Amino acid sequence: MKSNVSLSDIANALGVSKTLVSMVLNNKADENGISKKTQKRVLKFAKEINYKPNLMARGLRMGVTNTIGLVVSDIANPFYSKMARFIEDKLGKVNYHLVICSTDEDTEKEKKIIRLMREKQFDGIIVSSSQKKSDDFKQLLREDYPFVLIDRKLKGIKANFVGIDNRESTQHAVEHLIKTGHKRIAAFAVSPAYVSSIKERICGYQLAIQEAGLATSEKLLIEIHFDQVKQEVKKEITKLTKSGGPGIDAIFAINNNIAVACLETFHDLNINIPKDLAFIAFDDIDAFKLTTPQVTAIDQPLDEICTHAVNILMQEINKPRKAKKEVILKPVLIERESV
Amino acid sequence: MKSNVSLSDIANALGVSKTLVSMVLNNKADENGISKKTQKRVLKFAKEINYKPNLMARGLRMGVTNTIGLVVSDIANPFYSKMARFIEDKLGKVNYHLVICSTDEDTEKEKKIIRLMREKQFDGIIVSSSQKKSDDFKQLLREDYPFVLIDRKLKGIKANFVGIDNRESTQHAVEHLIKTGHKRIAAFAVSPAYVSSIKERICGYQLAIQEAGLATSEKLLIEIHFDQVKQEVKKEITKLTKSGGPGIDAIFAINNNIAVACLETFHDLNINIPKDLAFIAFDDIDAFKLTTPQVTAIDQPLDEICTHAVNILMQEINKPRKAKKEVILKPVLIERESV
DNA sequence: TTGAAAGCGCTAACAC
DNA sequence: GTGTTAGCGCTTTCAA
């Protein structure tokens, strides 16, 4: 790669100082009383030789990179890619770049990624964490490093967080199932089940069942392993629906991955929704409007979540405050045809 | 943010030089004959005070950022978010970060993004360009700046490119429609229609029609505006299918956005696929396995595309060569139930 | 075995 | 109006 022209190239060629050139190029010429003539000369020459400031050098000098990191489990998941897009847009407006990294729910990988982002001097990070313990983030807190947790809360730490009320919205969805006459409702959860969002949703499911006085059964709460969603879901649904099995009349899918696997299985097994089984999914994705029947789902306010996350992060970057913010938004149940 | 410990902090505290510390921390101690004892001392202390190298400073010094840019029209589009994931993974293995930016097909925005990536000293970029002209990329070529074009080819420029044979695969898909007895096949294209992938697909559609000796009609080739896909698709399908209208027996959707809009419209208008209309989509997305019927679609080898793109880019970065590479892959038609 | 010094490209404090 | 100098944190000769 051809080496670029630098400030001093311009300064030397024009017989002025780097300082002057820097001022002109950063629109600080007037306030420093640089003559219009000199300004013109500099500007013209800079354009001629196609000068591009080295933002890394500026960053080193000023201690900023104008880069934010986003850490999620999988950017190919539409839930996160939509978020990424919202965040990218909001950050773009304040001239920040976004680096996205996927962790595959691997806590070690996540730790490594965050360490790297710190070392690269990212100005802040937004993370949907898979960590079991909050130690790493406590360390960030101690270092006054700006970050905000989204989607998944961490225990035992007072940090910025933006997310939704998972328990209540799940409870509401399952109650909807109960109100429409369903009594044997299976829930498909996912590992790692220790992450707050999943845990809260499971809790919401159990609460709804209990409060309705329905029979609870461990057989109806199934945990699917993150790695092999498709196979396991199919196996479990087969087990649940075969004659002589536990017998169910509805399924609640804990996230969009699980829901997609359920829908594929319904197709494979010729299960008719909502006749054979009612179905509700957490997370609304485009595909749910395309299926027959369309899927009733809980829709998270992604745009709002991202707006809050970015705003909080920017505040944190500009004037760090000790007090941390926690924003809990309410998702809505979109009733379609699967119940 | 608390200022971090630097090399000289360690050096001062230990009464050694920055050079030595740098060597130890970069595993160059042995080849420079630093005593094991000193090495231990440095390592231990660095860990104690939680030293993190400032990669921006290192980058400035060494002229690299270990960052690659990915420029696409919309990262929320599953086609691109899947690509992003593949690229992220491949880059991660060689210790590079990925910055993703969406252009919304806005040529000016794209120019700005690329300029910024250059200024931030990204080591290279991968771009699916919306440009009409190749001037900006010619400039990059002149500067020996490493980049590879994906998905969309640019005219009049000899640059690295990785993509698929859009014309042939479209032709093949439309022939499939013809072979299965369809005679009045509408194609839904999208603006900007000047991008190579779209242009080639339109060409493939027209070729297939002509070679089969079918009647061509301008009314059957519809261009949907990028901004308002949903409304326009619905309007056009309504027009096309109403009694007294042109009458069609199949639809070819030129990308996944258009296809999704078509499917929603089929649902709204109660159009039965494949009884009323056969349907094929370009780009295979997860949702196409969830619909009833499942959608026959052209599947691009995303993983392969990304592997090539990253490999070429890495070669370019490590030892720039004048000769540029062009890789054209073949997608496959996945026959499902919509034809 | 180790260290001093230069310099990557930029900005900011302080002269003149 | 303009220039000098210092320094961000790091690596890399070259010298001792």
Coordinates of C-alpha atoms (C1' of nucleotides) in Angstrom, one line a residue, chain B residues 8-17 20-21 38-46, chain C residues 3:
Chain B
S8 CA 7.0 3.0 30.6
D9 CA 5.0 2.6 33.8
I10 CA 6.3 -0.9 34.0
A11 CA 9.8 0.0 32.9
N12 CA 10.1 2.8 35.5
A13 CA 8.6 0.7 38.3
L14 CA 11.1 -2.1 37.6
G15 CA 14.0 0.1 36.7
V16 CA 14.4 -1.3 33.2
S17 CA 13.9 0.1 29.8
L20 CA 13.1 -4.6 27.4
V21 CA 9.6 -4.7 28.6
T38 CA 14.1 -10.5 34.2
Q39 CA 11.5 -12.0 32.0
K40 CA 9.7 -13.4 35.0
R41 CA 9.9 -10.2 36.8
V42 CA 8.4 -8.2 34.0
L43 CA 5.7 -10.7 33.2
K44 CA 4.7 -11.0 36.9
F45 CA 4.5 -7.2 37.4
A46 CA 2.6 -6.7 34.1
Chain C
dG3 C1' 19.2 0.7 27.1

